[in-house]
Amino acid sequence: MHSTLSFSRATTVPTTNYAFHSQSPINLRFCGLRREAFGISILTRSSSGRVRLSTRGRSKRISASTGNNGTPPKSFDYDLIIIGAGVGGHGAALHAVEKGLKTAIIEGDVVGGTCVNRGCVPSKALLAVSGRMRELQSEHHMKALGLQVSAAGYDRQGVAGHANNLASKIRSNLTNSMKALGVDILTGFGTIVGPQKVKYGKVGFTDNVVTAKDIIIATGSVPFVPKGIEVDGKTVITSDHALKLEFVPDWIAIVGSGYIGLEFSDVYTALGSEVTFIEALDQLMPGFDPEISKLAQRVLINPRKIDYHTGVFATKITPARDGKPVIIELTDAKTKEHKDTLEVDAALIATGRAPFTNGLGLENINVVTQRGFVPVDERMRVIDANGNLVPHLYCIGDANGKMMLAHAASAQGISVVEQVTGRDHVLNHLSVPAACFTHPEISMVGLTEPQAREKAVKEGFEISVAKTSFKANTKALAENEGEGLAKLIYRPDNGEILGVHIFGLHAADLIHEASNAIALGTRIQDIKFAVHAHPTLSEVLDELFKSAKVKAPASTSSPISEPVAA
Amino acid sequence: MQTQLGSAVFPRLLRRSLSYIPSILYSLHSLLNLFHFFRFLSNSSPQSQKHKEMASPFLSNTIISFSSSLSSSSSLPRLAPSIPFSAIRSKSTPRRILTVRSKIREIFMPALSSTMTEGKIVSWVKSEGDVLSKGESVVVVESDKADMDVETFYDGILAAIVVGEGETALVGAAIGVLAETEDEIAEAKAKAASKSGASTPSAPPPAPTPAAASTPAPPKSTPAPAAPTVAEGPTKTVATPYAKKLAKQHKVDIESVVGTGPYGRITPEDIEAAAGLSPSKKNVGLAVVVETKPAAPAKAPAASAAPSSLPPPVPGSTVVPFTTMQSAVSKNMVESLSVPTFRVGYPVTTDALDALYEKVKPKGVTMTALLAKAAAMALAQHPVVNSSCKDGKSFTYNSNINIAVAVAINGGLITPVLQDADKLDLYLLSQKWKELVEKARAKQLQPQEYNSGTFTLSNLGMFGVDRFDAILPPGQGAIMAVGASKPTVVADADGFFSVKNKMLVNVTADHRIIYGADLAAFLQTFSKIVENAESLTL
């Protein structure tokens, strides 16, 4: 269902899932409650540090249970073990503690996973810089506000430092929050050795085996690099390298125009680079609502120092060496014929992310991955090679590929904890928002218009579309940022919200009113009575809901008509 | 055959127009359009319409436009009535009856915004052979601002599509042909066929101009035209994304531009130079670049982001900010640190030169001109010393010998350039120099008069300085520092002592391209020229 979030280029490169990784808001559900709450991880590569044994009393049983591999142990070291301390694992761990579960989390790399260390978090630091640079450089914008600013410049090292500092700060917050709650952090590479049994350890050390009533796999993903592309980490790079901002090339090609590519184009152009997009599909920004992507292209691509090649694969990329620039060979996506050769200073591979599930020991429990992804049902229960559910084993986040977003992983983890503590819960992925932090931002929840139309035809209902412009919003005009559109796709018969797409100032923050409405099943005829402070950007959504024409009357027991505090 | 358009047409059309109103009340912006619309209705007269419609306010805004007009020369007055909006029907003024000779009409690319120059056909709503009736959407056009449905004002049959989906056409160009009856389809198709040859296809790849001489590029404002050496390698043109955009914007044929960027690629600066615009970015030209525009952020910050570890100022000191010229000097000096330079000194006997100087001084020849001429003649024999290293990977051989001469002016330093110093004779050179100095004092130097140098001369001899060391300006290969000429006791090969005027020259050069032996040979030549000063007057 969530094709909104994944590029479907699977036809040509079957091993990939061009899903976007989480360049998206992280802190979703814990905001305010546990500020440090963040992310999880993925890479279970080993790094330094000694293996830390559980100090709890039950650790004695470890040896006992290792004796009989294959049969589930009678009693367990933990109620829940999570493999991978990224955003998903972290979210699950915190919720598990709240539910009274004895929880351990296994991490072979750094706590925080991709999101915190190589993804959403450092990229937001770079985007914060690029947003300001862009503003300061826009003479027109400044003049309109009556401001005078002399030439804006930046110090690359300083910008890179900001991103790095942010990542380490969030990482330590995350680690501390888990320690404070009594989650055991086990260091090492986790492998499933049998039902309810996990082995972990570092290379060169003795492995430890621990048992748990339930196990969650949350190993995440790594950047996907199509074959033929040689990544040297200097001139041909992935997002992992780009976030370190070791150099700002004069001209960079970005392969893939999804979230990651788009956000980096925003950063690089603000810092003075020229950008060439290479997109395999026929249009840029696949996966976004077509109307939004068209508008976004007018604002984010056309006026900037960006050009693009669509409908082509970068079949061969050679890093700069021997006095030659980076050479990119383009092949037509349909005819498979050589189309063009580009010579640029650097290439960023943003073709999506591949699940990190090798070495998890899935073969020990008869689970076969599909293109690397762990197959799961809608409750994140792992499905084995015969199509049967593997008891007590769950997989969340990028590793299952359902929706490759940090906060989706966290939501899936919480859903799993709910289930193992006795409350059935199925996460509605259509209520999970997604955002792209360009300037201005793009956000969305639910279905795109074509998806909604397809569904409407299949299920025989009618849909309508309502739109509002940021140009009519006072706050947006005060900021001199009137460019933008909010779009609502809904059912006029019953007022159900099918999808909301926003392109404009602070779109990523605005989407939650819509995603909450979808998650709670609030209908348009009811939410339109909710009051928004004036003048705020949130009035864009207020106006959007009010402009929808719903036939159904407002429900009589609308929560808004019965104020809690009077 | 003539058809009459009766007055009854107007109410219908206006009603159609009215029907847009709900849809345009979409935002404040649209309200403005509506305003234009009304203005349009009240201002235009049929006569003023004719083919000018594309420029009308009506069409230049986002309200859906009509795009047809007559293909024949007869004037079809368009449906823009001048009657007030109210009372349309009641007035129903006797309209002039309009005549149409041909009923094959072209559908034009409408101007959907005031800035639109060309439009892309997103999709044809109708296909060839479809029957159209007034007001139906025929085609969706993408402008620089939005996608718009374009409707027809006429009933008829879409006989032929001239510009297909995904292609672009200039505003006003025919994109399709409309026939009134089936009988005329064949005729219309023929017409379309003749059109389509002339239409602009999408993404026009400009045909490479065969002769390099026919470049539309203006004189040579490019500081250093690349020598043939650069032109090796693949013939493929590589231009950066922004360069391509600029080329399109300024209608520069990109194939005709010589790229000066890394790997010979065409940079935005190259296009600006070709289009005759002053480059907005870093001027790699010369020692002193008076920046008129703030430099793009990417390059300079190393200098500006000075470390905060500077000691605090001594109490009582005054801080005077740099003038623009001083900032430019400062920036260039810091930039020069990235070039690996070395120095070679040489004593030059100047008796012959001094004698010549005394002779030509009354004719207005200055020492500067003499030295510049001598240096230029020596450079002509040692082109490598006149070359520069732009990217750290290649030699750029300059086809002209332009001698920049450092001049101190009023709290600043500038380097007026004697262009083609090897070709001009001594007297012209002197005259030229005088003009340049006057201009420099009046701050009227044009950019190419101070940033086109390929070699710099700096003379402090008049102060009695016997030798000094110059800093190589970015973008050049070498700079010569000239000291004072002094009587010196010298011993010749036979052991005889004599007193000769000697002057020490010291050249700083970029060792990436100019090596010790190159410089030594150049200095030897220079010395010989000075010692046989008569050759300077030839």
Coordinates of N, CA and C in Angstrom, one line a residue, chain B residues 260-358:
Chain B
T260 N 36.3 26.9 -20.2 CA 37.5 27.1 -19.5 C 37.5 26.5 -18.1
G261 N 36.5 25.7 -17.8 CA 36.4 25.1 -16.5 C 37.2 23.9 -16.5
P262 N 37.1 23.2 -15.3 CA 37.9 21.9 -15.2 C 37.6 21.0 -16.3
Y263 N 38.6 20.3 -16.9 CA 38.4 19.3 -18.0 C 37.8 20.0 -19.2
G264 N 38.0 21.3 -19.3 CA 37.5 22.0 -20.5 C 36.0 22.2 -20.5
R265 N 35.4 22.0 -19.4 CA 33.9 22.1 -19.4 C 33.5 23.6 -19.5
I266 N 32.3 23.7 -20.0 CA 31.7 25.1 -20.1 C 31.1 25.5 -18.8
T267 N 31.5 26.5 -18.2 CA 31.0 27.0 -16.9 C 30.0 28.1 -17.1
P268 N 29.3 28.4 -16.1 CA 28.4 29.6 -16.2 C 29.1 30.9 -16.6
E269 N 30.3 31.0 -16.1 CA 31.1 32.2 -16.4 C 31.4 32.3 -17.9
D270 N 31.7 31.1 -18.5 CA 32.0 31.1 -19.9 C 30.8 31.6 -20.7
I271 N 29.6 31.2 -20.3 CA 28.4 31.6 -21.0 C 28.2 33.1 -20.8
E272 N 28.4 33.5 -19.6 CA 28.2 35.0 -19.3 C 29.2 35.8 -20.2
A273 N 30.4 35.3 -20.3 CA 31.4 36.0 -21.1 C 30.9 36.0 -22.6
A274 N 30.4 34.8 -23.0 CA 30.0 34.7 -24.4 C 28.7 35.6 -24.7
A275 N 27.9 35.8 -23.6 CA 26.8 36.6 -23.8 C 27.1 38.1 -23.5
G276 N 28.3 38.3 -23.2 CA 28.7 39.7 -23.0 C 28.3 40.3 -21.7
L277 N 28.1 39.4 -20.7 CA 27.7 39.9 -19.4 C 28.9 39.9 -18.5
S278 N 28.9 40.8 -17.6 CA 30.0 40.8 -16.6 C 29.8 39.6 -15.7
P279 N 30.9 38.9 -15.6 CA 30.8 37.7 -14.8 C 30.4 38.0 -13.4
S280 N 29.4 37.2 -12.9 CA 28.9 37.5 -11.5 C 29.8 36.8 -10.5
K281 N 30.6 35.9 -10.9 CA 31.3 35.1 -10.0 C 32.7 35.5 -9.9
K282 N 33.5 34.9 -9.1 CA 34.9 35.1 -8.9 C 35.6 35.4 -10.2
N283 N 36.4 36.5 -10.2 CA 37.1 36.9 -11.4 C 38.5 36.3 -11.3
V284 N 38.7 35.3 -12.0 CA 40.0 34.7 -11.9 C 41.1 35.6 -12.6
G285 N 40.7 36.7 -13.0 CA 41.5 37.5 -13.8 C 42.9 38.0 -13.2
L286 N 42.9 38.9 -12.3 CA 44.1 39.5 -11.9 C 44.3 39.8 -10.5
A287 N 45.5 40.4 -10.3 CA 45.9 40.7 -8.9 C 44.8 41.5 -8.2
V288 N 44.3 42.5 -8.9 CA 43.4 43.3 -8.3 C 42.1 43.3 -9.0
V289 N 41.1 42.8 -8.4 CA 39.8 42.7 -9.0 C 38.8 43.5 -8.1
V290 N 38.3 44.5 -8.7 CA 37.4 45.3 -8.0 C 36.0 44.6 -8.1
E291 N 35.6 44.0 -7.1 CA 34.4 43.2 -7.2 C 33.2 44.2 -7.1
T292 N 32.4 44.0 -8.1 CA 31.2 44.8 -8.0 C 30.0 44.1 -7.4
K293 N 30.1 42.8 -7.5 CA 29.0 42.0 -6.9 C 29.6 41.1 -5.8
P294 N 28.8 40.8 -4.9 CA 29.4 39.9 -3.9 C 29.7 38.5 -4.5
A295 N 30.8 38.0 -4.2 CA 31.2 36.8 -4.8 C 30.3 35.7 -4.3
A296 N 30.2 34.7 -5.1 CA 29.4 33.5 -4.7 C 30.1 32.9 -3.5
P297 N 29.3 32.4 -2.6 CA 29.8 32.0 -1.3 C 30.8 30.9 -1.4
A298 N 30.7 30.1 -2.3 CA 31.5 28.8 -2.3 C 32.9 29.0 -2.0
K299 N 33.6 29.9 -2.7 CA 35.0 29.9 -2.7 C 35.7 30.6 -1.6
A300 N 35.2 31.9 -1.4 CA 36.0 32.8 -0.6 C 36.1 32.5 0.9
P301 N 35.2 31.7 1.5 CA 35.0 31.8 2.9 C 36.3 31.5 3.7
A302 N 37.2 30.8 3.2 CA 38.4 30.4 3.9 C 39.0 31.7 4.5
A303 N 39.0 32.7 3.6 CA 39.6 34.0 4.1 C 38.8 34.7 5.1
S304 N 37.5 34.8 4.8 CA 36.7 35.6 5.6 C 36.4 35.0 7.0
A305 N 36.3 33.6 7.0 CA 36.1 33.0 8.2 C 37.4 32.9 9.0
A306 N 38.0 34.0 9.3 CA 39.3 34.0 9.9 C 39.2 33.4 11.3
P307 N 40.2 32.7 11.7 CA 40.2 32.1 13.0 C 40.0 33.1 14.1
S308 N 39.3 32.7 15.1 CA 39.0 33.7 16.2 C 40.2 33.8 17.2
S309 N 41.2 33.1 16.8 CA 42.4 33.0 17.8 C 43.3 34.2 17.6
L310 N 42.8 35.2 16.9 CA 43.7 36.4 16.7 C 43.8 37.1 18.1
P311 N 45.0 37.7 18.3 CA 45.1 38.4 19.6 C 44.2 39.6 19.6
P312 N 43.8 40.0 20.8 CA 42.9 41.2 20.9 C 43.7 42.4 20.5
P313 N 43.0 43.4 19.9 CA 43.7 44.6 19.4 C 44.4 45.4 20.6
V314 N 45.5 46.0 20.3 CA 46.2 46.8 21.3 C 45.2 48.0 21.6
P315 N 45.1 48.3 22.9 CA 44.2 49.4 23.3 C 44.6 50.7 22.5
G316 N 43.6 51.4 22.1 CA 43.8 52.7 21.5 C 44.0 52.5 20.0
S317 N 44.1 51.3 19.4 CA 44.2 51.2 18.0 C 42.9 51.5 17.3
T318 N 43.1 51.9 16.0 CA 41.9 52.2 15.3 C 41.7 51.1 14.2
V319 N 40.5 50.7 14.0 CA 40.2 49.7 13.0 C 39.5 50.4 11.8
V320 N 40.2 50.3 10.7 CA 39.6 50.9 9.5 C 39.3 49.8 8.5
P321 N 38.0 49.6 8.2 CA 37.7 48.5 7.3 C 38.3 48.8 5.9
F322 N 38.5 47.7 5.2 CA 39.1 47.7 3.9 C 38.1 48.4 2.9
T323 N 38.7 49.1 2.0 CA 37.8 49.6 0.9 C 37.6 48.4 0.0
T324 N 36.8 48.6 -1.0 CA 36.5 47.5 -1.9 C 37.8 47.0 -2.6
M325 N 38.6 48.0 -3.0 CA 39.8 47.6 -3.6 C 40.8 46.9 -2.7
Q326 N 40.8 47.4 -1.5 CA 41.7 46.7 -0.5 C 41.2 45.3 -0.2
S327 N 39.9 45.1 -0.1 CA 39.4 43.8 0.1 C 39.8 42.9 -1.0
A328 N 39.7 43.4 -2.2 CA 40.0 42.6 -3.4 C 41.5 42.2 -3.3
V329 N 42.3 43.1 -2.9 CA 43.8 42.8 -2.8 C 44.0 41.8 -1.8
S330 N 43.3 42.0 -0.6 CA 43.5 41.0 0.5 C 43.1 39.6 0.0
K331 N 42.0 39.6 -0.6 CA 41.4 38.3 -1.1 C 42.4 37.6 -2.0
N332 N 42.9 38.4 -3.0 CA 43.8 37.8 -3.9 C 45.1 37.4 -3.3
M333 N 45.5 38.1 -2.3 CA 46.8 37.8 -1.7 C 46.7 36.4 -0.9
V334 N 45.5 36.3 -0.2 CA 45.3 35.0 0.5 C 45.2 33.9 -0.5
E335 N 44.5 34.2 -1.6 CA 44.3 33.1 -2.6 C 45.7 32.7 -3.2
S336 N 46.6 33.6 -3.3 CA 47.9 33.3 -3.9 C 48.6 32.3 -3.1
L337 N 48.3 32.1 -1.8 CA 49.0 31.1 -1.0 C 48.8 29.7 -1.5
S338 N 47.8 29.5 -2.3 CA 47.6 28.1 -2.7 C 48.5 27.7 -3.9
V339 N 49.3 28.7 -4.4 CA 50.1 28.4 -5.6 C 51.5 28.2 -5.1
P340 N 52.1 27.1 -5.5 CA 53.5 26.9 -5.2 C 54.5 27.7 -6.0
T341 N 55.0 28.8 -5.5 CA 55.9 29.7 -6.3 C 57.3 29.5 -5.9
F342 N 58.2 30.0 -6.8 CA 59.6 30.1 -6.5 C 60.2 31.3 -7.2
R343 N 61.4 31.7 -6.9 CA 61.9 32.9 -7.4 C 63.3 32.7 -8.0
V344 N 63.5 33.4 -9.1 CA 64.8 33.4 -9.7 C 65.2 34.9 -10.0
G345 N 66.4 35.2 -9.6 CA 66.9 36.6 -9.8 C 67.9 36.7 -10.9
Y346 N 68.1 37.8 -11.4 CA 69.1 37.9 -12.6 C 69.6 39.4 -12.6
P347 N 70.9 39.6 -12.7 CA 71.4 41.0 -12.9 C 71.4 41.3 -14.3
V348 N 70.9 42.5 -14.7 CA 70.8 42.9 -16.1 C 71.6 44.2 -16.2
T349 N 72.4 44.3 -17.2 CA 73.2 45.5 -17.5 C 72.3 46.4 -18.3
T350 N 72.2 47.7 -17.8 CA 71.2 48.5 -18.4 C 71.8 49.8 -19.1
D351 N 73.1 49.7 -19.3 CA 73.7 50.9 -20.0 C 73.0 51.3 -21.3
A352 N 72.8 50.2 -22.1 CA 72.2 50.4 -23.4 C 70.7 50.9 -23.2
L353 N 70.1 50.4 -22.2 CA 68.7 50.8 -22.0 C 68.6 52.2 -21.5
D354 N 69.5 52.5 -20.6 CA 69.5 53.9 -20.1 C 69.8 54.9 -21.2
A355 N 70.7 54.5 -22.1 CA 71.0 55.4 -23.2 C 69.8 55.6 -24.1
L356 N 69.1 54.5 -24.4 CA 68.0 54.6 -25.2 C 66.9 55.4 -24.5
Y357 N 66.8 55.2 -23.2 CA 65.7 56.0 -22.5 C 66.0 57.5 -22.6
E358 N 67.2 57.9 -22.5 CA 67.5 59.3 -22.6 C 67.1 59.8 -24.0

